[in-house]
PDB file of C-alpha atoms in Angstrom:
ATOM      1  CA  UNK A   3      40.498 -18.635  38.098  1.00  0.00           C
ATOM      2  CA  UNK A   4      39.631 -14.951  37.936  1.00  0.00           C
ATOM      3  CA  UNK A   5      40.899 -12.387  35.427  1.00  0.00           C
ATOM      4  CA  UNK A   6      44.075 -11.735  37.437  1.00  0.00           C
ATOM      5  CA  UNK A   7      44.980 -15.429  37.603  1.00  0.00           C
ATOM      6  CA  UNK A   8      44.441 -15.787  33.846  1.00  0.00           C
ATOM      7  CA  UNK A   9      46.699 -12.812  33.132  1.00  0.00           C
ATOM      8  CA  UNK A  10      49.368 -14.324  35.373  1.00  0.00           C
ATOM      9  CA  UNK A  11      49.095 -17.641  33.519  1.00  0.00           C
ATOM     10  CA  UNK A  12      49.417 -15.905  30.155  1.00  0.00           C
ATOM     11  CA  UNK A  13      52.712 -14.342  31.190  1.00  0.00           C
ATOM     12  CA  UNK A  14      54.342 -17.380  32.826  1.00  0.00           C
ATOM     13  CA  UNK A  15      57.529 -18.620  31.186  1.00  0.00           C
ATOM     14  CA  UNK A  16      56.300 -22.159  30.480  1.00  0.00           C
ATOM     15  CA  UNK A  17      53.250 -20.889  28.612  1.00  0.00           C
ATOM     16  CA  UNK A  18      55.292 -18.417  26.562  1.00  0.00           C
ATOM     17  CA  UNK A  19      57.634 -21.219  25.472  1.00  0.00           C
ATOM     18  CA  UNK A  20      54.603 -23.381  24.672  1.00  0.00           C
ATOM     19  CA  UNK A  21      53.030 -20.631  22.565  1.00  0.00           C
ATOM     20  CA  UNK A  22      56.306 -20.005  20.732  1.00  0.00           C
ATOM     21  CA  UNK A  23      56.659 -23.688  19.796  1.00  0.00           C
ATOM     22  CA  UNK A  24      53.045 -23.944  18.667  1.00  0.00           C
ATOM     23  CA  UNK A  25      53.220 -20.792  16.532  1.00  0.00           C
ATOM     24  CA  UNK A  26      56.430 -21.931  14.809  1.00  0.00           C
ATOM     25  CA  UNK A  27      54.928 -25.377  14.175  1.00  0.00           C
ATOM     26  CA  UNK A  28      51.737 -23.834  12.843  1.00  0.00           C
ATOM     27  CA  UNK A  29      53.667 -21.604  10.431  1.00  0.00           C
ATOM     28  CA  UNK A  30      55.642 -24.590   9.120  1.00  0.00           C
ATOM     29  CA  UNK A  31      52.468 -26.613   8.588  1.00  0.00           C
ATOM     30  CA  UNK A  32      50.749 -23.750   6.769  1.00  0.00           C
ATOM     31  CA  UNK A  33      53.761 -23.403   4.471  1.00  0.00           C
ATOM     32  CA  UNK A  34      53.606 -27.127   3.715  1.00  0.00           C
ATOM     33  CA  UNK A  35      49.886 -26.912   3.015  1.00  0.00           C
ATOM     34  CA  UNK A  36      49.623 -23.741   0.928  1.00  0.00           C
ATOM     35  CA  UNK A  37      53.105 -23.176  -0.510  1.00  0.00           C
ATOM     36  CA  UNK A  38      54.204 -26.762  -1.125  1.00  0.00           C
ATOM     37  CA  UNK A  39      50.634 -28.041  -1.737  1.00  0.00           C
ATOM     38  CA  UNK A  40      51.130 -30.960   0.659  1.00  0.00           C
ATOM     39  CA  UNK A  41      47.498 -31.889   1.334  1.00  0.00           C
ATOM     40  CA  UNK A  42      48.255 -34.698   3.762  1.00  0.00           C
ATOM     41  CA  UNK A  43      45.850 -35.841   6.468  1.00  0.00           C
ATOM     42  CA  UNK A  44      48.530 -35.416   9.136  1.00  0.00           C
ATOM     43  CA  UNK A  45      49.259 -31.847   8.066  1.00  0.00           C
ATOM     44  CA  UNK A  46      45.596 -30.845   8.107  1.00  0.00           C
ATOM     45  CA  UNK A  47      44.809 -32.492  11.429  1.00  0.00           C
ATOM     46  CA  UNK A  48      47.943 -31.190  13.125  1.00  0.00           C
ATOM     47  CA  UNK A  49      46.858 -27.675  12.147  1.00  0.00           C
ATOM     48  CA  UNK A  50      43.399 -28.444  13.543  1.00  0.00           C
ATOM     49  CA  UNK A  51      44.850 -29.752  16.811  1.00  0.00           C
ATOM     50  CA  UNK A  52      47.163 -26.765  17.343  1.00  0.00           C
ATOM     51  CA  UNK A  53      44.329 -24.313  16.764  1.00  0.00           C
ATOM     52  CA  UNK A  54      42.073 -26.413  19.003  1.00  0.00           C
ATOM     53  CA  UNK A  55      44.499 -26.014  21.904  1.00  0.00           C
ATOM     54  CA  UNK A  56      43.857 -22.243  21.856  1.00  0.00           C
ATOM     55  CA  UNK A  57      40.131 -22.961  21.769  1.00  0.00           C
ATOM     56  CA  UNK A  58      40.426 -25.139  24.875  1.00  0.00           C
ATOM     57  CA  UNK A  59      42.421 -22.533  26.807  1.00  0.00           C
ATOM     58  CA  UNK A  60      40.105 -19.650  25.930  1.00  0.00           C
ATOM     59  CA  UNK A  61      36.908 -21.651  26.466  1.00  0.00           C
ATOM     60  CA  UNK A  62      37.932 -22.735  29.963  1.00  0.00           C
ATOM     61  CA  UNK A  63      39.037 -19.200  30.833  1.00  0.00           C
ATOM     62  CA  UNK A  64      35.676 -17.774  29.722  1.00  0.00           C
ATOM     63  CA  UNK A  65      33.723 -20.437  31.591  1.00  0.00           C
ATOM     64  CA  UNK A  66      35.644 -19.779  34.812  1.00  0.00           C
ATOM     65  CA  UNK A  67      35.088 -16.023  34.618  1.00  0.00           C
ATOM     66  CA  UNK A  68      31.397 -16.434  33.782  1.00  0.00           C
ATOM     67  CA  UNK A  69      31.043 -18.817  36.722  1.00  0.00           C
ATOM     68  CA  UNK A  70      32.622 -16.269  39.062  1.00  0.00           C
ATOM     69  CA  UNK A  71      30.291 -13.597  37.674  1.00  0.00           C
ATOM     70  CA  UNK A  72      27.208 -15.661  38.547  1.00  0.00           C
ATOM     71  CA  UNK A  73      28.641 -16.295  41.999  1.00  0.00           C
ATOM     72  CA  UNK A  74      28.699 -12.549  42.644  1.00  0.00           C
ATOM     73  CA  UNK A  75      32.268 -11.732  41.636  1.00  0.00           C
ATOM     74  CA  UNK A  76      31.716  -9.871  38.389  1.00  0.00           C
ATOM     75  CA  UNK A  77      34.407 -10.297  35.741  1.00  0.00           C
ATOM     76  CA  UNK A  78      32.553  -8.402  33.027  1.00  0.00           C
ATOM     77  CA  UNK A  79      34.584  -5.265  33.660  1.00  0.00           C
ATOM     78  CA  UNK A  80      37.807  -7.105  32.788  1.00  0.00           C
ATOM     79  CA  UNK A  81      38.951  -6.826  29.134  1.00  0.00           C
ATOM     80  CA  UNK A  82      40.515 -10.282  29.228  1.00  0.00           C
ATOM     81  CA  UNK A  83      37.119 -11.996  29.218  1.00  0.00           C
ATOM     82  CA  UNK A  84      36.239 -10.380  25.873  1.00  0.00           C
ATOM     83  CA  UNK A  85      39.657 -11.147  24.423  1.00  0.00           C
ATOM     84  CA  UNK A  86      39.251 -14.795  25.401  1.00  0.00           C
ATOM     85  CA  UNK A  87      35.743 -14.904  23.929  1.00  0.00           C
ATOM     86  CA  UNK A  88      37.017 -13.569  20.595  1.00  0.00           C
ATOM     87  CA  UNK A  89      39.908 -16.039  20.569  1.00  0.00           C
ATOM     88  CA  UNK A  90      37.528 -18.893  21.334  1.00  0.00           C
ATOM     89  CA  UNK A  91      35.140 -17.972  18.484  1.00  0.00           C
ATOM     90  CA  UNK A  92      37.862 -17.399  15.883  1.00  0.00           C
ATOM     91  CA  UNK A  93      39.831 -20.548  16.669  1.00  0.00           C
ATOM     92  CA  UNK A  94      36.695 -22.708  16.819  1.00  0.00           C
ATOM     93  CA  UNK A  95      35.613 -21.583  13.341  1.00  0.00           C
ATOM     94  CA  UNK A  96      39.129 -21.981  11.945  1.00  0.00           C
ATOM     95  CA  UNK A  97      39.636 -25.499  13.235  1.00  0.00           C
ATOM     96  CA  UNK A  98      36.272 -26.563  11.807  1.00  0.00           C
ATOM     97  CA  UNK A  99      37.389 -25.194   8.427  1.00  0.00           C
ATOM     98  CA  UNK A 100      40.528 -27.347   8.357  1.00  0.00           C
ATOM     99  CA  UNK A 101      38.646 -30.357   9.706  1.00  0.00           C
ATOM    100  CA  UNK A 102      36.067 -30.079   6.922  1.00  0.00           C
ATOM    101  CA  UNK A 103      38.896 -29.796   4.419  1.00  0.00           C
ATOM    102  CA  UNK A 104      40.342 -33.061   5.717  1.00  0.00           C
ATOM    103  CA  UNK A 105      36.928 -34.755   5.577  1.00  0.00           C
ATOM    104  CA  UNK A 106      36.554 -33.775   1.910  1.00  0.00           C
ATOM    105  CA  UNK A 107      39.936 -35.226   0.925  1.00  0.00           C
ATOM    106  CA  UNK A 108      40.090 -38.345   3.120  1.00  0.00           C
ATOM    107  CA  UNK A 109      37.675 -40.951   4.395  1.00  0.00           C
ATOM    108  CA  UNK A 110      36.110 -40.561   7.819  1.00  0.00           C
ATOM    109  CA  UNK A 111      37.711 -43.796   9.056  1.00  0.00           C
ATOM    110  CA  UNK A 112      41.069 -42.051   8.695  1.00  0.00           C
ATOM    111  CA  UNK A 113      40.103 -38.540   9.815  1.00  0.00           C
ATOM    112  CA  UNK A 114      37.985 -39.352  12.884  1.00  0.00           C
ATOM    113  CA  UNK A 115      40.444 -41.462  14.939  1.00  0.00           C
ATOM    114  CA  UNK A 116      43.453 -39.350  13.939  1.00  0.00           C
ATOM    115  CA  UNK A 117      41.700 -36.097  14.824  1.00  0.00           C
ATOM    116  CA  UNK A 118      40.511 -37.548  18.126  1.00  0.00           C
ATOM    117  CA  UNK A 119      44.068 -38.483  19.121  1.00  0.00           C
ATOM    118  CA  UNK A 120      45.600 -35.158  18.063  1.00  0.00           C
ATOM    119  CA  UNK A 121      42.847 -33.066  19.647  1.00  0.00           C
ATOM    120  CA  UNK A 122      43.035 -34.949  22.948  1.00  0.00           C
ATOM    121  CA  UNK A 123      46.824 -34.635  23.102  1.00  0.00           C
ATOM    122  CA  UNK A 124      46.669 -30.899  22.364  1.00  0.00           C
ATOM    123  CA  UNK A 125      43.929 -30.344  24.968  1.00  0.00           C
ATOM    124  CA  UNK A 126      45.844 -32.276  27.629  1.00  0.00           C
ATOM    125  CA  UNK A 127      49.075 -30.422  26.864  1.00  0.00           C
ATOM    126  CA  UNK A 128      47.342 -27.036  26.972  1.00  0.00           C
ATOM    127  CA  UNK A 129      45.754 -27.876  30.320  1.00  0.00           C
ATOM    128  CA  UNK A 130      49.064 -29.028  31.802  1.00  0.00           C
ATOM    129  CA  UNK A 131      50.966 -25.923  30.681  1.00  0.00           C
ATOM    130  CA  UNK A 132      48.374 -23.191  31.164  1.00  0.00           C
ATOM    131  CA  UNK A 133      46.246 -24.459  34.051  1.00  0.00           C
ATOM    132  CA  UNK A 134      48.877 -26.700  35.690  1.00  0.00           C
ATOM    133  CA  UNK A 135      46.351 -29.493  35.937  1.00  0.00           C
ATOM    134  CA  UNK A 136      48.864 -32.202  36.833  1.00  0.00           C
ATOM    135  CA  UNK A 137      50.670 -30.231  39.510  1.00  0.00           C
ATOM    136  CA  UNK A 138      50.524 -32.099  42.810  1.00  0.00           C
ATOM    137  CA  UNK A 139      49.846 -35.491  41.169  1.00  0.00           C
ATOM    138  CA  UNK A 140      52.097 -38.435  41.940  1.00  0.00           C
ATOM    139  CA  UNK A 141      54.062 -40.260  39.269  1.00  0.00           C
ATOM    140  CA  UNK A 142      51.713 -43.249  39.330  1.00  0.00           C
ATOM    141  CA  UNK A 143      48.684 -40.968  38.922  1.00  0.00           C
ATOM    142  CA  UNK A 144      50.243 -39.270  35.906  1.00  0.00           C
ATOM    143  CA  UNK A 145      51.198 -42.647  34.421  1.00  0.00           C
ATOM    144  CA  UNK A 146      47.707 -44.106  34.881  1.00  0.00           C
ATOM    145  CA  UNK A 147      46.134 -40.993  33.362  1.00  0.00           C
ATOM    146  CA  UNK A 148      48.344 -41.160  30.274  1.00  0.00           C
ATOM    147  CA  UNK A 149      47.908 -44.931  30.035  1.00  0.00           C
ATOM    148  CA  UNK A 150      44.136 -44.481  30.045  1.00  0.00           C
ATOM    149  CA  UNK A 151      44.442 -41.959  27.220  1.00  0.00           C
ATOM    150  CA  UNK A 152      46.486 -44.440  25.183  1.00  0.00           C
ATOM    151  CA  UNK A 153      43.893 -47.159  25.718  1.00  0.00           C
ATOM    152  CA  UNK A 154      41.197 -44.746  24.596  1.00  0.00           C
ATOM    153  CA  UNK A 155      43.173 -43.913  21.441  1.00  0.00           C
ATOM    154  CA  UNK A 156      43.637 -47.581  20.575  1.00  0.00           C
ATOM    155  CA  UNK A 157      39.952 -48.314  21.209  1.00  0.00           C
ATOM    156  CA  UNK A 158      38.814 -45.525  18.912  1.00  0.00           C
ATOM    157  CA  UNK A 159      41.129 -46.785  16.184  1.00  0.00           C
ATOM    158  CA  UNK A 160      39.816 -50.350  16.360  1.00  0.00           C
ATOM    159  CA  UNK A 161      36.205 -49.143  16.399  1.00  0.00           C
ATOM    160  CA  UNK A 162      36.605 -47.109  13.235  1.00  0.00           C
ATOM    161  CA  UNK A 163      39.003 -49.357  11.330  1.00  0.00           C
ATOM    162  CA  UNK A 164      37.756 -51.813   8.730  1.00  0.00           C
ATOM    163  CA  UNK A 165      34.759 -49.720   7.666  1.00  0.00           C
ATOM    164  CA  UNK A 166      34.586 -48.773   4.013  1.00  0.00           C
ATOM    165  CA  UNK A 167      32.526 -46.509   1.815  1.00  0.00           C
ATOM    166  CA  UNK A 168      31.967 -46.042  -1.902  1.00  0.00           C
ATOM    167  CA  UNK A 169      34.695 -43.415  -2.200  1.00  0.00           C
ATOM    168  CA  UNK A 170      37.136 -45.209   0.098  1.00  0.00           C
ATOM    169  CA  UNK A 171      40.438 -46.337  -1.397  1.00  0.00           C
ATOM    170  CA  UNK A 172      41.426 -49.273   0.788  1.00  0.00           C
ATOM    171  CA  UNK A 173      44.924 -49.572  -0.676  1.00  0.00           C
ATOM    172  CA  UNK A 174      45.621 -45.934   0.180  1.00  0.00           C
ATOM    173  CA  UNK A 175      44.286 -46.506   3.692  1.00  0.00           C
ATOM    174  CA  UNK A 176      46.626 -49.463   4.199  1.00  0.00           C
ATOM    175  CA  UNK A 177      49.606 -47.404   3.087  1.00  0.00           C
ATOM    176  CA  UNK A 178      48.617 -44.501   5.322  1.00  0.00           C
ATOM    177  CA  UNK A 179      48.068 -46.742   8.352  1.00  0.00           C
ATOM    178  CA  UNK A 180      51.466 -48.344   7.766  1.00  0.00           C
ATOM    179  CA  UNK A 181      53.070 -44.908   7.875  1.00  0.00           C
ATOM    180  CA  UNK A 182      51.228 -43.783  11.029  1.00  0.00           C
ATOM    181  CA  UNK A 183      50.968 -46.876  13.221  1.00  0.00           C
ATOM    182  CA  UNK A 184      52.947 -50.082  13.850  1.00  0.00           C
ATOM    183  CA  UNK A 185      51.974 -53.230  12.001  1.00  0.00           C
ATOM    184  CA  UNK A 186      50.143 -54.933  14.864  1.00  0.00           C
ATOM    185  CA  UNK A 187      47.668 -52.030  15.137  1.00  0.00           C
ATOM    186  CA  UNK A 188      46.406 -52.232  11.548  1.00  0.00           C
ATOM    187  CA  UNK A 189      46.530 -56.016  11.111  1.00  0.00           C
ATOM    188  CA  UNK A 190      42.758 -56.070  10.574  1.00  0.00           C
ATOM    189  CA  UNK A 191      43.327 -54.527   7.152  1.00  0.00           C
ATOM    190  CA  UNK A 192      45.341 -57.554   6.009  1.00  0.00           C
ATOM    191  CA  UNK A 193      42.753 -60.252   6.437  1.00  0.00           C
ATOM    192  CA  UNK A 194      42.762 -63.393   4.262  1.00  0.00           C
ATOM    193  CA  UNK A 195      40.250 -66.260   4.005  1.00  0.00           C
ATOM    194  CA  UNK A 196      40.609 -68.776   6.834  1.00  0.00           C
ATOM    195  CA  UNK A 197      40.285 -71.710   4.389  1.00  0.00           C
ATOM    196  CA  UNK A 198      41.256 -70.616   0.874  1.00  0.00           C
ATOM    197  CA  UNK A 199      39.190 -72.155  -1.895  1.00  0.00           C
ATOM    198  CA  UNK A 200      41.043 -74.856  -3.831  1.00  0.00           C
ATOM    199  CA  UNK A 201      40.961 -75.175  -7.653  1.00  0.00           C
ATOM    200  CA  UNK A 202      39.044 -78.496  -7.324  1.00  0.00           C
ATOM    201  CA  UNK A 203      36.209 -76.773  -5.453  1.00  0.00           C
ATOM    202  CA  UNK A 204      35.952 -74.143  -8.201  1.00  0.00           C
ATOM    203  CA  UNK A 205      35.767 -76.895 -10.848  1.00  0.00           C
ATOM    204  CA  UNK A 206      33.070 -78.762  -8.929  1.00  0.00           C
ATOM    205  CA  UNK A 207      31.008 -75.589  -8.605  1.00  0.00           C
ATOM    206  CA  UNK A 208      31.295 -74.935 -12.357  1.00  0.00           C
ATOM    207  CA  UNK A 209      30.196 -78.496 -13.221  1.00  0.00           C
ATOM    208  CA  UNK A 210      27.250 -78.239 -10.837  1.00  0.00           C
ATOM    209  CA  UNK A 211      26.062 -75.030 -12.477  1.00  0.00           C
ATOM    210  CA  UNK A 212      26.442 -76.618 -15.948  1.00  0.00           C
ATOM    211  CA  UNK A 213      24.403 -79.661 -14.855  1.00  0.00           C
ATOM    212  CA  UNK A 214      21.574 -77.452 -13.579  1.00  0.00           C
ATOM    213  CA  UNK A 215      21.537 -75.576 -16.880  1.00  0.00           C
ATOM    214  CA  UNK A 216      21.367 -78.807 -18.948  1.00  0.00           C
ATOM    215  CA  UNK A 217      18.528 -80.190 -16.808  1.00  0.00           C
ATOM    216  CA  UNK A 218      16.504 -77.014 -17.229  1.00  0.00           C
ATOM    217  CA  UNK A 219      17.038 -77.101 -21.013  1.00  0.00           C
ATOM    218  CA  UNK A 220      15.948 -80.771 -21.212  1.00  0.00           C
ATOM    219  CA  UNK A 221      12.712 -80.067 -19.322  1.00  0.00           C
ATOM    220  CA  UNK A 222      11.957 -77.206 -21.679  1.00  0.00           C
ATOM    221  CA  UNK A 223      12.412 -79.454 -24.736  1.00  0.00           C
ATOM    222  CA  UNK A 224      10.004 -82.051 -23.321  1.00  0.00           C
ATOM    223  CA  UNK A 225       7.280 -79.456 -22.725  1.00  0.00           C
ATOM    224  CA  UNK A 226       7.680 -78.117 -26.282  1.00  0.00           C
ATOM    225  CA  UNK A 227       7.374 -81.675 -27.750  1.00  0.00           C
ATOM    226  CA  UNK A 228       4.131 -82.295 -25.802  1.00  0.00           C
ATOM    227  CA  UNK A 229       2.597 -79.069 -27.153  1.00  0.00           C
ATOM    228  CA  UNK A 230       3.476 -80.061 -30.765  1.00  0.00           C
ATOM    229  CA  UNK A 231       1.942 -83.515 -30.328  1.00  0.00           C
ATOM    230  CA  UNK A 232      -1.329 -82.015 -29.120  1.00  0.00           C
ATOM    231  CA  UNK A 233      -1.547 -79.677 -32.122  1.00  0.00           C
ATOM    232  CA  UNK A 234      -0.974 -82.421 -34.784  1.00  0.00           C
ATOM    233  CA  UNK A 235      -4.238 -83.783 -36.564  1.00  0.00           C
ATOM    234  CA  UNK A 236      -5.256 -87.405 -35.741  1.00  0.00           C
ATOM    235  CA  UNK A 237      -6.048 -90.203 -38.224  1.00  0.00           C
ATOM    236  CA  UNK A 238      -9.714 -89.104 -38.572  1.00  0.00           C
ATOM    237  CA  UNK A 239      -8.659 -85.714 -39.911  1.00  0.00           C
ATOM    238  CA  UNK A 240      -9.386 -83.949 -36.653  1.00  0.00           C
ATOM    239  CA  UNK A 241      -7.261 -81.546 -34.667  1.00  0.00           C
ATOM    240  CA  UNK A 242      -7.196 -81.352 -30.858  1.00  0.00           C
ATOM    241  CA  UNK A 243      -9.702 -84.243 -30.704  1.00  0.00           C
ATOM    242  CA  UNK A 244     -12.431 -82.476 -32.795  1.00  0.00           C
ATOM    243  CA  UNK A 245     -13.860 -84.247 -35.916  1.00  0.00           C
ATOM    244  CA  UNK A 246     -14.510 -82.328 -39.134  1.00  0.00           C
TER     245      UNK A 246
END
């Protein structure tokens, strides 16, 4: 796509509707975050994903125009390439800011898979609307593409779930996973012993430990008695076998 094609894409009706929805959603999320002080992982990562969609659009536009420039069709005299470069830099820095904020407040096992899902969805949506990437694809091709994305999302979740750190609140993670995903996807959090220990086994272990302690104490008493016997004087008035 050259500069003219990018300008045409920016003014198409579908993209304008898409931008309007994203801007309204972004404003609502910022109000929830800063006015209502709702520092929720979903709020922070949704803001990151929306901003990331602009990064994806501008980055691909810049790469296409730079590619055409190296092929001999210079795009450096078009103002749109500089506008896209500025948008790419600003949105990239901004999304990293909100992502770091989420990493400070929540554990990485929550932030990483959730951000991956939201970012991928936003990038796919931006590509479909702006670059019309799925135009000409059959229904089965679209279905298989989206099904592959879902499998990827589930795989990332199962890879990162179950890991814990020193500052990780597992009870909070269970509650958050229950709010985000269905029960069968976070069942690994609710693991119980395969064969629970019975009260009799606990009693037997306690008696075994007590027996070991008593045996060690008895051996120590015997060694102390032998040392005292060696230090006592014999009937000839000697000590340790030495006559006076």
